[in-house]
CSV table of C-alpha atoms and ligand atoms in Angstrom, one decimal:
chain,number,residue,atom,x,y,z
A,13,UNK,CA,-0.1,0.0,0.1
A,14,UNK,CA,1.9,3.5,-1.3
A,15,UNK,CA,1.7,6.0,1.3
A,16,UNK,CA,2.6,10.0,1.3
A,17,UNK,CA,5.6,11.6,3.0
A,18,UNK,CA,5.0,15.6,3.2
A,19,UNK,CA,7.8,17.6,4.7
A,20,UNK,CA,5.4,20.1,6.0
A,21,UNK,CA,6.9,24.1,5.4
A,22,UNK,CA,6.3,24.8,1.7
A,23,UNK,CA,4.7,27.3,0.6
A,24,UNK,CA,2.6,26.9,-2.5
A,25,UNK,CA,2.4,28.7,-5.5
A,26,UNK,CA,1.5,28.1,-9.4
A,27,UNK,CA,-1.2,27.2,-11.3
A,28,UNK,CA,-2.8,23.5,-11.6
A,29,UNK,CA,-5.8,21.8,-13.9
A,30,UNK,CA,-9.0,20.7,-12.0
A,31,UNK,CA,-10.1,17.3,-13.1
A,32,UNK,CA,-13.7,16.6,-14.0
A,33,UNK,CA,-15.5,15.5,-10.9
A,34,UNK,CA,-15.7,12.1,-10.1
A,35,UNK,CA,-18.9,12.8,-8.9
A,36,UNK,CA,-20.7,14.1,-12.3
A,37,UNK,CA,-18.7,10.4,-14.0
A,38,UNK,CA,-20.0,7.8,-11.9
A,39,UNK,CA,-23.5,8.3,-12.4
A,40,UNK,CA,-23.1,9.0,-16.1
A,41,UNK,CA,-20.9,6.4,-17.1
A,42,UNK,CA,-23.8,4.3,-15.0
A,43,UNK,CA,-26.7,6.0,-17.6
A,44,UNK,CA,-24.8,4.8,-20.7
A,45,UNK,CA,-26.7,1.2,-19.6
A,46,UNK,CA,-30.1,2.6,-20.6
A,47,UNK,CA,-29.0,2.7,-24.9
A,48,UNK,CA,-27.8,0.4,-26.7
A,49,UNK,CA,-25.6,2.9,-28.6
A,50,UNK,CA,-21.7,4.7,-28.4
A,51,UNK,CA,-21.8,6.6,-25.2
A,52,UNK,CA,-18.6,9.0,-25.9
A,53,UNK,CA,-17.7,10.8,-21.6
A,54,UNK,CA,-15.1,13.4,-21.6
A,55,UNK,CA,-13.1,14.8,-18.7
A,56,UNK,CA,-13.6,12.0,-17.2
A,57,UNK,CA,-11.0,11.7,-14.2
A,58,UNK,CA,-8.6,8.5,-13.6
A,59,UNK,CA,-9.5,7.3,-10.8
A,60,UNK,CA,-9.8,3.9,-8.4
A,61,UNK,CA,-13.8,5.0,-8.2
A,62,UNK,CA,-14.5,5.9,-11.7
A,63,UNK,CA,-12.0,2.8,-13.3
A,64,UNK,CA,-14.5,0.5,-10.2
A,65,UNK,CA,-17.2,1.3,-12.0
A,66,UNK,CA,-15.9,0.8,-15.8
A,67,UNK,CA,-15.3,-2.5,-14.5
A,68,UNK,CA,-18.6,-3.3,-13.4
A,69,UNK,CA,-19.9,-1.7,-16.8
A,70,UNK,CA,-17.6,-4.2,-18.9
A,71,UNK,CA,-18.6,-7.4,-16.4
A,72,UNK,CA,-21.6,-6.4,-17.1
A,73,UNK,CA,-21.0,-7.0,-20.9
A,74,UNK,CA,-20.7,-4.0,-21.8
A,75,UNK,CA,-18.6,-2.3,-24.5
A,76,UNK,CA,-15.6,-0.3,-22.8
A,77,UNK,CA,-12.5,1.8,-24.2
A,78,UNK,CA,-10.7,4.1,-22.7
A,79,UNK,CA,-8.2,6.4,-24.0
A,80,UNK,CA,-6.9,9.4,-21.4
A,81,UNK,CA,-10.2,11.1,-20.0
A,82,UNK,CA,-12.4,10.0,-22.5
A,83,UNK,CA,-14.1,6.1,-22.1
A,84,UNK,CA,-16.3,4.8,-25.4
A,85,UNK,CA,-19.5,3.3,-23.8
A,86,UNK,CA,-21.6,0.8,-25.3
A,87,UNK,CA,-24.5,-1.6,-24.3
A,88,UNK,CA,-25.4,-3.3,-27.0
A,89,UNK,CA,-26.4,-6.7,-25.4
A,90,UNK,CA,-26.2,-6.3,-21.1
A,91,UNK,CA,-26.7,-8.5,-18.3
A,92,UNK,CA,-28.9,-7.4,-15.2
A,93,UNK,CA,-26.6,-8.8,-13.0
A,94,UNK,CA,-24.3,-6.9,-11.7
A,95,UNK,CA,-21.1,-8.5,-10.3
A,96,UNK,CA,-21.0,-8.3,-6.5
A,97,UNK,CA,-17.8,-8.4,-5.2
A,98,UNK,CA,-17.3,-5.4,-7.6
A,99,UNK,CA,-20.4,-4.0,-6.1
A,100,UNK,CA,-19.8,-4.7,-2.9
A,101,UNK,CA,-16.1,-2.2,-2.9
A,102,UNK,CA,-17.9,0.6,-4.0
A,103,UNK,CA,-21.3,2.1,-2.7
A,104,UNK,CA,-21.6,4.7,-5.8
A,105,UNK,CA,-22.3,1.0,-7.8
A,106,UNK,CA,-25.9,1.4,-6.5
A,107,UNK,CA,-26.1,4.2,-9.7
A,108,UNK,CA,-26.4,1.2,-11.6
A,109,UNK,CA,-29.6,0.0,-10.3
A,110,UNK,CA,-32.2,2.0,-12.1
A,111,UNK,CA,-30.7,2.3,-15.6
A,112,UNK,CA,-30.5,-1.7,-15.5
A,113,UNK,CA,-33.8,-1.9,-14.2
A,114,UNK,CA,-35.4,0.4,-16.8
A,115,UNK,CA,-33.2,-1.2,-19.3
A,116,UNK,CA,-33.8,-4.7,-18.9
A,117,UNK,CA,-36.7,-5.0,-16.9
A,118,UNK,CA,-34.7,-6.6,-13.9
A,119,UNK,CA,-31.8,-5.9,-11.7
A,120,UNK,CA,-29.6,-7.4,-9.0
A,121,UNK,CA,-27.4,-5.0,-7.3
A,122,UNK,CA,-25.6,-6.0,-4.2
A,123,UNK,CA,-26.9,-3.8,-1.0
A,124,UNK,CA,-23.5,-1.2,-0.7
A,125,UNK,CA,-21.5,-2.1,2.6
A,126,UNK,CA,-21.7,0.6,5.4
A,127,UNK,CA,-18.7,2.8,5.2
A,128,UNK,CA,-16.4,5.5,7.7
A,129,UNK,CA,-18.9,7.5,6.9
A,130,UNK,CA,-21.9,6.3,8.2
A,131,UNK,CA,-24.6,3.9,7.5
A,132,UNK,CA,-25.4,4.4,3.6
A,133,UNK,CA,-28.7,2.8,3.9
A,134,UNK,CA,-31.1,2.9,0.0
A,135,UNK,CA,-34.0,3.4,1.5
A,136,UNK,CA,-35.1,6.2,-0.4
A,137,UNK,CA,-33.7,4.3,-3.8
A,138,UNK,CA,-35.9,1.4,-3.3
A,139,UNK,CA,-39.0,3.6,-2.5
A,140,UNK,CA,-38.9,5.8,-5.9
A,141,UNK,CA,-37.9,3.0,-8.0
A,142,UNK,CA,-41.1,0.8,-6.2
A,143,UNK,CA,-43.0,3.7,-6.9
A,144,UNK,CA,-42.3,3.5,-10.4
A,145,UNK,CA,-44.1,-0.2,-10.1
A,146,UNK,CA,-40.7,-2.5,-9.0
A,147,UNK,CA,-40.9,-5.3,-7.0
A,148,UNK,CA,-38.0,-5.4,-4.6
A,149,UNK,CA,-36.6,-8.0,-2.8
A,150,UNK,CA,-33.5,-9.7,-1.1
A,151,UNK,CA,-31.8,-12.6,-1.5
A,152,UNK,CA,-27.9,-13.6,-0.7
A,153,UNK,CA,-27.0,-9.6,0.3
A,154,UNK,CA,-28.6,-8.5,-3.1
A,155,UNK,CA,-31.2,-6.3,-3.7
A,156,UNK,CA,-33.3,-7.9,-6.5
A,157,UNK,CA,-35.9,-5.6,-8.3
A,158,UNK,CA,-38.0,-6.8,-11.4
A,159,UNK,CA,-41.0,-4.5,-12.9
A,160,UNK,CA,-42.2,-7.5,-15.5
A,161,UNK,CA,-44.7,-5.3,-17.3
A,162,UNK,CA,-42.2,-1.6,-17.8
A,163,UNK,CA,-41.9,1.0,-15.2
A,164,UNK,CA,-44.9,3.5,-15.3
A,165,UNK,CA,-44.4,7.2,-14.2
A,166,UNK,CA,-45.3,8.4,-11.0
A,167,UNK,CA,-45.3,11.3,-8.3
A,168,UNK,CA,-42.7,10.6,-5.6
A,169,UNK,CA,-40.7,11.8,-3.0
A,170,UNK,CA,-37.8,11.1,-2.0
A,171,UNK,CA,-37.0,13.8,1.2
A,172,UNK,CA,-35.2,11.7,3.9
A,173,UNK,CA,-34.7,12.5,7.4
A,174,UNK,CA,-31.2,13.5,6.5
A,175,UNK,CA,-32.9,16.0,3.2
A,176,UNK,CA,-32.4,15.1,-0.2
A,177,UNK,CA,-30.3,11.9,-1.9
A,178,UNK,CA,-27.6,12.8,-4.9
A,179,UNK,CA,-27.6,9.1,-5.7
A,180,UNK,CA,-31.1,7.9,-4.8
A,181,UNK,CA,-33.4,11.2,-7.4
A,182,UNK,CA,-29.5,9.9,-9.4
A,183,UNK,CA,-31.4,6.1,-9.5
A,184,UNK,CA,-35.0,7.4,-10.2
A,185,UNK,CA,-34.4,10.0,-12.8
A,186,UNK,CA,-32.3,7.1,-14.9
A,187,UNK,CA,-35.4,4.7,-14.3
A,188,UNK,CA,-38.4,7.0,-14.9
A,189,UNK,CA,-36.1,8.6,-18.8
A,190,UNK,CA,-37.7,4.6,-20.4
A,191,UNK,CA,-40.9,4.6,-18.0
A,192,UNK,CA,-44.3,4.9,-19.2
A,193,UNK,CA,-45.7,8.2,-18.5
A,194,UNK,CA,-45.0,11.2,-16.2
A,195,UNK,CA,-42.3,11.0,-13.3
A,196,UNK,CA,-41.9,14.1,-10.3
A,197,UNK,CA,-39.7,13.3,-8.4
A,198,UNK,CA,-40.2,16.0,-5.2
A,199,UNK,CA,-37.6,16.6,-2.3
A,200,UNK,CA,-34.8,16.1,-5.2
A,201,UNK,CA,-31.3,16.4,-4.9
A,202,UNK,CA,-30.2,20.1,-6.5
A,203,UNK,CA,-26.0,19.1,-6.5
A,204,UNK,CA,-24.6,20.3,-9.7
A,205,UNK,CA,-24.1,16.6,-10.5
A,206,UNK,CA,-27.9,16.2,-10.5
A,207,UNK,CA,-28.2,18.8,-12.7
A,208,UNK,CA,-25.0,17.6,-15.0
A,209,UNK,CA,-26.4,13.5,-15.5
A,210,UNK,CA,-29.9,15.5,-17.2
A,211,UNK,CA,-28.2,16.8,-19.7
A,212,UNK,CA,-26.5,14.2,-20.6
A,213,UNK,CA,-29.5,12.3,-20.3
A,214,UNK,CA,-31.1,14.9,-22.5
A,215,UNK,CA,-28.1,14.4,-24.6
A,216,UNK,CA,-29.5,11.3,-25.0
A,217,UNK,CA,-34.1,12.0,-26.4
A,218,UNK,CA,-34.4,11.6,-22.4
A,219,UNK,CA,-37.2,14.5,-21.3
A,220,UNK,CA,-36.3,16.3,-18.4
A,221,UNK,CA,-37.2,19.0,-16.6
A,222,UNK,CA,-36.0,21.1,-13.3
A,223,UNK,CA,-33.2,18.9,-13.0
A,224,UNK,CA,-30.5,21.2,-10.4
A,225,UNK,CA,-33.5,22.3,-8.3
A,226,UNK,CA,-35.6,20.3,-6.0
A,227,UNK,CA,-38.7,19.3,-8.0
A,228,UNK,CA,-37.8,17.0,-11.3
A,229,UNK,CA,-40.4,15.9,-14.1
A,230,UNK,CA,-39.2,13.2,-16.6
A,231,UNK,CA,-41.4,12.4,-19.3
A,232,UNK,CA,-40.8,8.5,-20.3
A,233,UNK,CA,-39.8,8.4,-23.8
A,234,UNK,CA,-39.4,5.0,-26.0
A,235,UNK,CA,-35.6,4.7,-26.0
A,236,UNK,CA,-32.4,6.3,-25.8
A,237,UNK,CA,-29.5,7.4,-28.4
A,238,UNK,CA,-25.9,8.1,-29.0
A,239,UNK,CA,-24.2,10.6,-27.1
A,240,UNK,CA,-20.6,12.9,-26.9
A,241,UNK,CA,-21.2,14.7,-23.4
A,242,UNK,CA,-18.4,16.4,-21.7
A,243,UNK,CA,-18.8,16.7,-17.3
A,244,UNK,CA,-18.1,19.1,-15.0
A,245,UNK,CA,-15.5,19.9,-13.5
A,246,UNK,CA,-14.7,18.2,-10.0
A,247,UNK,CA,-16.0,21.7,-7.2
A,248,UNK,CA,-14.8,19.0,-4.1
A,249,UNK,CA,-11.1,18.9,-5.7
A,250,UNK,CA,-11.2,22.5,-6.5
A,251,UNK,CA,-12.3,23.0,-3.2
A,252,UNK,CA,-9.8,21.0,-1.8
A,253,UNK,CA,-6.7,23.0,-3.2
A,254,UNK,CA,-8.4,26.6,-2.4
A,255,UNK,CA,-8.2,25.3,1.3
A,256,UNK,CA,-4.7,24.0,0.4
A,257,UNK,CA,-3.5,27.0,-0.7
A,258,UNK,CA,-5.7,29.1,2.3
A,259,UNK,CA,-2.9,27.1,4.2
A,260,UNK,CA,-0.3,27.5,2.7
A,261,UNK,CA,-0.8,29.3,-0.3
A,262,UNK,CA,0.9,32.7,-2.3
A,263,UNK,CA,-1.8,32.9,-4.9
A,264,UNK,CA,-2.5,29.6,-6.0
A,265,UNK,CA,-4.1,29.6,-9.8
A,266,UNK,CA,-6.8,27.0,-10.4
A,267,UNK,CA,-7.7,27.0,-13.9
A,268,UNK,CA,-11.1,24.5,-15.3
A,269,UNK,CA,-13.1,25.0,-12.5
A,270,UNK,CA,-17.0,26.4,-12.3
A,271,UNK,CA,-17.5,29.5,-10.3
A,272,UNK,CA,-21.4,29.2,-9.8
A,273,UNK,CA,-20.6,25.4,-8.1
A,274,UNK,CA,-18.5,26.9,-5.4
A,275,UNK,CA,-19.4,29.7,-4.1
A,276,UNK,CA,-20.1,28.1,-0.7
A,277,UNK,CA,-16.5,26.9,-0.9
A,278,UNK,CA,-15.5,29.9,-1.9
A,279,UNK,CA,-18.1,32.0,0.7
A,280,UNK,CA,-16.2,29.8,4.4
A,281,UNK,CA,-12.6,30.8,3.2
A,282,UNK,CA,-13.1,34.5,3.1
A,283,UNK,CA,-15.0,34.2,6.1
A,284,UNK,CA,-12.5,32.6,7.7
A,285,UNK,CA,-10.0,36.0,6.2
A,286,UNK,CA,-8.7,34.4,2.8
A,287,UNK,CA,-9.0,35.9,-0.3
A,288,UNK,CA,-10.3,34.4,-3.9
A,289,UNK,CA,-10.8,35.9,-6.9
A,290,UNK,CA,-12.2,34.8,-10.0
A,291,UNK,CA,-11.5,36.1,-13.7
A,292,UNK,CA,-15.0,37.4,-16.0
A,293,UNK,CA,-15.7,34.1,-16.8
A,294,UNK,CA,-15.4,31.7,-13.6
A,295,UNK,CA,-13.5,29.1,-15.0
A,296,UNK,CA,-10.4,30.1,-12.7
A,297,UNK,CA,-9.5,31.4,-9.4
A,298,UNK,CA,-7.0,32.7,-7.8
A,299,UNK,CA,-6.9,32.0,-3.8
A,300,UNK,CA,-4.6,33.9,-1.3
A,301,UNK,CA,-4.1,33.0,1.9
A,302,UNK,CA,-5.6,36.1,4.3
A,303,UNK,CA,-2.9,37.6,6.9
A,304,UNK,CA,-5.7,37.7,9.3
A,305,UNK,CA,-7.2,34.8,9.6
A,306,UNK,CA,-10.3,33.8,11.7
A,307,UNK,CA,-12.2,31.3,13.3
A,308,UNK,CA,-15.5,30.6,12.0
A,309,UNK,CA,-19.0,28.5,11.7
A,310,UNK,CA,-19.8,26.0,9.4
A,311,UNK,CA,-23.2,23.5,9.2
A,312,UNK,CA,-22.8,21.6,5.8
A,313,UNK,CA,-26.0,21.2,3.6
A,314,UNK,CA,-27.2,19.7,0.5
A,315,UNK,CA,-26.5,22.1,-1.8
A,316,UNK,CA,-25.9,25.4,-2.6
A,317,UNK,CA,-25.1,25.1,1.1
A,318,UNK,CA,-21.3,23.7,2.6
A,319,UNK,CA,-21.0,20.8,0.6
A,320,UNK,CA,-20.5,18.0,3.7
A,321,UNK,CA,-17.5,16.6,1.2
A,322,UNK,CA,-15.5,19.3,2.2
A,323,UNK,CA,-16.4,19.8,6.1
A,324,UNK,CA,-13.4,17.6,6.6
A,325,UNK,CA,-10.4,19.9,4.6
A,326,UNK,CA,-11.9,22.7,6.3
A,327,UNK,CA,-11.5,21.4,9.1
A,328,UNK,CA,-7.8,21.1,8.8
A,329,UNK,CA,-8.1,24.7,7.5
A,330,UNK,CA,-9.4,25.8,11.1
A,331,UNK,CA,-7.0,23.2,13.1
A,332,UNK,CA,-4.5,25.6,12.9
A,333,UNK,CA,-6.3,29.2,12.8
A,334,UNK,CA,-6.6,31.2,15.1
A,335,UNK,CA,-9.8,30.9,17.6
A,336,UNK,CA,-13.0,28.9,18.2
A,337,UNK,CA,-15.0,27.0,15.3
A,338,UNK,CA,-17.8,24.8,15.5
A,339,UNK,CA,-18.8,22.6,12.7
A,340,UNK,CA,-21.6,20.8,12.8
A,341,UNK,CA,-22.2,17.9,9.5
A,342,UNK,CA,-26.0,17.6,9.6
A,343,UNK,CA,-25.6,15.2,6.9
A,344,UNK,CA,-22.8,12.4,7.8
A,345,UNK,CA,-22.9,13.0,11.6
A,346,UNK,CA,-20.7,10.7,12.2
A,347,UNK,CA,-18.3,11.6,9.5
A,348,UNK,CA,-15.2,13.6,12.1
A,349,UNK,CA,-12.7,10.3,12.0
A,350,UNK,CA,-9.9,12.9,10.4
A,351,UNK,CA,-10.6,14.5,13.6
A,352,UNK,CA,-9.4,12.1,15.9
A,353,UNK,CA,-5.7,11.7,13.2
A,354,UNK,CA,-5.8,15.4,13.3
A,355,UNK,CA,-5.2,15.0,17.2
A,356,UNK,CA,-2.5,12.8,16.7
A,357,UNK,CA,-0.7,15.8,15.3
A,358,UNK,CA,-1.7,18.4,18.4
A,359,UNK,CA,-4.9,19.2,17.2
A,360,UNK,CA,-7.4,20.5,19.8
A,361,UNK,CA,-10.8,19.6,18.3
A,362,UNK,CA,-14.3,17.9,20.6
A,363,UNK,CA,-16.3,16.2,18.7
A,364,UNK,CA,-20.2,15.1,19.8
A,365,UNK,CA,-23.1,14.5,18.1
A,366,UNK,CA,-22.4,15.7,14.7
A,367,UNK,CA,-20.3,18.7,15.9
A,368,UNK,CA,-16.3,19.6,16.0
A,369,UNK,CA,-15.4,22.6,17.9
A,370,UNK,CA,-11.8,23.0,16.6
A,371,UNK,CA,-10.0,25.8,18.5
A,372,UNK,CA,-7.0,26.7,16.3
A,373,UNK,CA,-2.9,25.8,17.5
A,374,UNK,CA,-0.2,27.6,16.2
A,375,UNK,CA,1.2,24.5,14.1
A,376,UNK,CA,0.4,21.0,14.3
A,377,UNK,CA,2.7,18.2,14.3
A,378,UNK,CA,4.6,15.9,12.0
A,379,UNK,CA,3.3,12.1,13.1
A,380,UNK,CA,2.2,8.6,11.4
A,381,UNK,CA,-1.8,9.1,10.4
A,382,UNK,CA,-4.1,6.7,8.6
A,383,UNK,CA,-6.2,8.0,6.0
A,384,UNK,CA,-9.6,6.3,6.8
A,385,UNK,CA,-11.7,7.9,3.7
A,386,UNK,CA,-11.3,9.8,0.7
A,387,UNK,CA,-12.2,12.9,2.4
A,388,UNK,CA,-11.0,12.5,5.2
A,389,UNK,CA,-7.4,11.5,3.8
A,390,UNK,CA,-7.0,14.8,1.7
A,391,UNK,CA,-7.8,16.8,5.5
A,392,UNK,CA,-4.3,15.0,6.7
A,393,UNK,CA,-2.7,15.9,3.3
A,394,UNK,CA,-3.4,20.1,3.5
A,395,UNK,CA,-2.7,18.9,7.8
A,396,UNK,CA,0.5,17.7,6.9
A,397,UNK,CA,1.0,21.3,4.5
A,398,UNK,CA,2.0,22.7,7.4
A,399,UNK,CA,2.6,20.5,10.0
A,400,UNK,CA,6.5,21.2,11.3
A,401,UNK,CA,8.7,17.8,10.2
A,402,UNK,CA,7.9,15.3,8.1
A,403,UNK,CA,4.0,13.6,8.2
A,404,UNK,CA,3.5,9.9,6.6
A,405,UNK,CA,-0.1,9.4,5.7
A,406,UNK,CA,-0.8,5.8,4.9
A,407,UNK,CA,-3.1,3.6,2.8
A,408,UNK,CA,-3.1,6.2,0.3
A,409,UNK,CA,-5.5,4.1,-1.3
A,410,UNK,CA,-8.3,6.3,0.2
A,411,UNK,CA,-7.3,9.1,-1.9
A,412,UNK,CA,-7.0,7.8,-5.2
A,413,UNK,CA,-10.6,6.4,-5.4
A,414,UNK,CA,-11.3,10.3,-5.8
A,415,UNK,CA,-8.6,12.6,-6.3
A,416,UNK,CA,-6.9,12.6,-9.8
A,417,UNK,CA,-2.6,12.6,-9.1
A,418,UNK,CA,-3.3,14.9,-6.4
A,419,UNK,CA,0.4,14.2,-5.2
A,420,UNK,CA,1.6,14.7,-8.7
A,421,UNK,CA,-0.6,18.6,-8.7
A,422,UNK,CA,0.7,19.4,-5.1
A,423,UNK,CA,4.4,19.2,-6.1
A,424,UNK,CA,3.7,21.3,-8.9
A,425,UNK,CA,2.5,23.8,-6.4
A,426,UNK,CA,5.8,23.4,-4.7
A,427,UNK,CA,4.4,21.3,-1.7
A,428,UNK,CA,7.8,18.6,-0.7
A,429,UNK,CA,6.3,15.5,-0.7
A,430,UNK,CA,6.9,12.4,-1.9
A,431,UNK,CA,4.2,9.1,-2.5
A,432,UNK,CA,6.3,5.8,-1.3
A,433,UNK,CA,4.9,1.8,-3.4
A,434,UNK,CA,5.1,0.2,-0.2
B,175,LIG,C1,-23.2,11.2,-2.5
B,175,LIG,O1,-23.2,10.5,-2.0
B,175,LIG,C2,-22.0,11.8,-2.6
B,175,LIG,N1,-21.2,10.7,-3.6
B,175,LIG,C3,-21.2,11.6,-1.4
B,175,LIG,O2,-19.6,12.1,-2.0
B,175,LIG,C4,-21.4,13.1,-1.2
B,175,LIG,O3,-20.9,13.2,0.5
B,175,LIG,C5,-23.6,12.8,-0.6
B,175,LIG,O4,-23.8,12.9,-1.9
B,175,LIG,C6,-23.6,13.8,0.4
B,175,LIG,O5,-23.7,14.9,-0.7
B,175,LIG,C7,-21.6,10.5,-5.3
B,175,LIG,O6,-21.7,11.5,-6.1
B,175,LIG,C8,-21.1,9.7,-5.6
B,175,LIG,P1,-27.3,10.7,-0.4
B,175,LIG,P2,-25.0,9.4,-1.7
B,175,LIG,O7,-27.6,10.0,-0.7
B,175,LIG,O8,-25.9,10.2,-3.1
B,175,LIG,C9,-29.3,9.5,3.3
B,175,LIG,C10,-17.5,11.9,-1.3
B,175,LIG,O9,-17.4,12.2,-1.0
B,175,LIG,N2,-29.2,8.2,3.2
B,175,LIG,O10,-27.2,12.2,-0.6
B,175,LIG,O11,-24.6,8.0,-1.5
B,175,LIG,C11,-27.7,9.6,4.3
B,175,LIG,O12,-27.5,8.6,4.7
B,175,LIG,C12,-19.0,11.3,-1.8
B,175,LIG,O13,-17.2,12.3,-2.7
B,175,LIG,C13,-30.5,7.7,3.0
B,175,LIG,O14,-31.1,7.9,4.3
B,175,LIG,O15,-25.5,10.4,-0.1
B,175,LIG,C14,-27.0,10.9,4.3
B,175,LIG,O16,-27.5,11.0,5.1
B,175,LIG,C15,-18.8,10.5,-0.1
B,175,LIG,N3,-31.3,6.5,2.5
B,175,LIG,C16,-27.9,11.6,2.9
B,175,LIG,O17,-29.6,10.8,2.9
B,175,LIG,C17,-31.4,6.7,1.2
B,175,LIG,O18,-32.1,5.6,0.7
B,175,LIG,C18,-27.0,11.7,1.9
B,175,LIG,O19,-27.1,10.7,1.7
B,175,LIG,C19,-30.0,7.8,0.5
B,175,LIG,C20,-29.9,8.1,1.6
């Protein structure tokens, strides 16, 4: 297992390109199941999560070619049974469920395991697909969905106790594209990645309106056709580098971003005393560490609120920001694994009931730390950038799941680090 050695103290400056969005790519790759014709998808990041999804599609019988960031998929003949061992390894594989059900009238998909950020139920996904006419059964750790008479449109409210579900909205929206009649999804997730998926589906001939809001209307069609699409920039990768620049940067420029998607992250960094300048087009931003950073309170919320996927990274920034900060994660109340590791580096954090109280300290100190999940690992890399000494971050595979060459990009900005292959 690779590890990353980060020697703290380097100043970051310079320019990097942000990659295409992992969380837009995964459901869009799955949506290719809905047609037998060619789907060409650009700027798919080369990370292990997208590689898993490509393996799953290939195991289902799809013909998949990948050349640098472009993936060509043709699902001429496709099986309804997703490979148990592959699906088990990545929760997001659940988003093949809706497309398989719509294309084949049947879907067999492993129940996703839980993960360190919390129990990851799929009750809302199943509620939505049942409303479209699917029969739901469970056997041997698999979910078995059948709709032998096809799917028919329905009015569905997808609100859960923790707000909307992103992949649940995706699954129902994809299934509804081939249902008979009109489907209305109330309390839909409004994340940019849901809108990107809807744009992809409409380019395939679907009839979807309202994506990007909490009410999506889908008029079912008989079939979908070939499509060419480029995924949106990865707003969480961009936010992660913005946080790195706020910690250790003297003018870090990120190209290929989308200002609209970064509003809540920008607001949080400015609240903490840093500066973020966008160009006129809003596709490039430069971040300057503030001269007088100050603690601030953050509450995660569904888009356009502050993203839960940036909570760990901002905790790392606030760990050495003067003052007290209170960070509440309303979406994943257990998503604080990074705090224990940050405390090993000298951070002053108390976590209780979905809230972390962070008292800024002068500087963290290097320690061997353990990555636990994708965003927690990113938080540890950020903390190591300004820590005293050399921090060893183990289990780097967590980071490689969702960040395309993060060590190379940080190195290009002047970070003093190296990946050690073990
Ligand atoms: C997506 O996961 C993202 N993953 C996650 O990013 C992100 O943290 C999450 O949305 C929230 O924004 C991808 O897009 C691949 P949810 P998803 O369904 O769709 C509860 C990362 O780091 N819920 O929106 O699986 C759930 O427990 C990953 O890139 C139910 O109760 O998350 C949570 O509390 C991590 N029942 C809340 O809803 C359900 O059926 C939001 O979950 C489904 C979800």
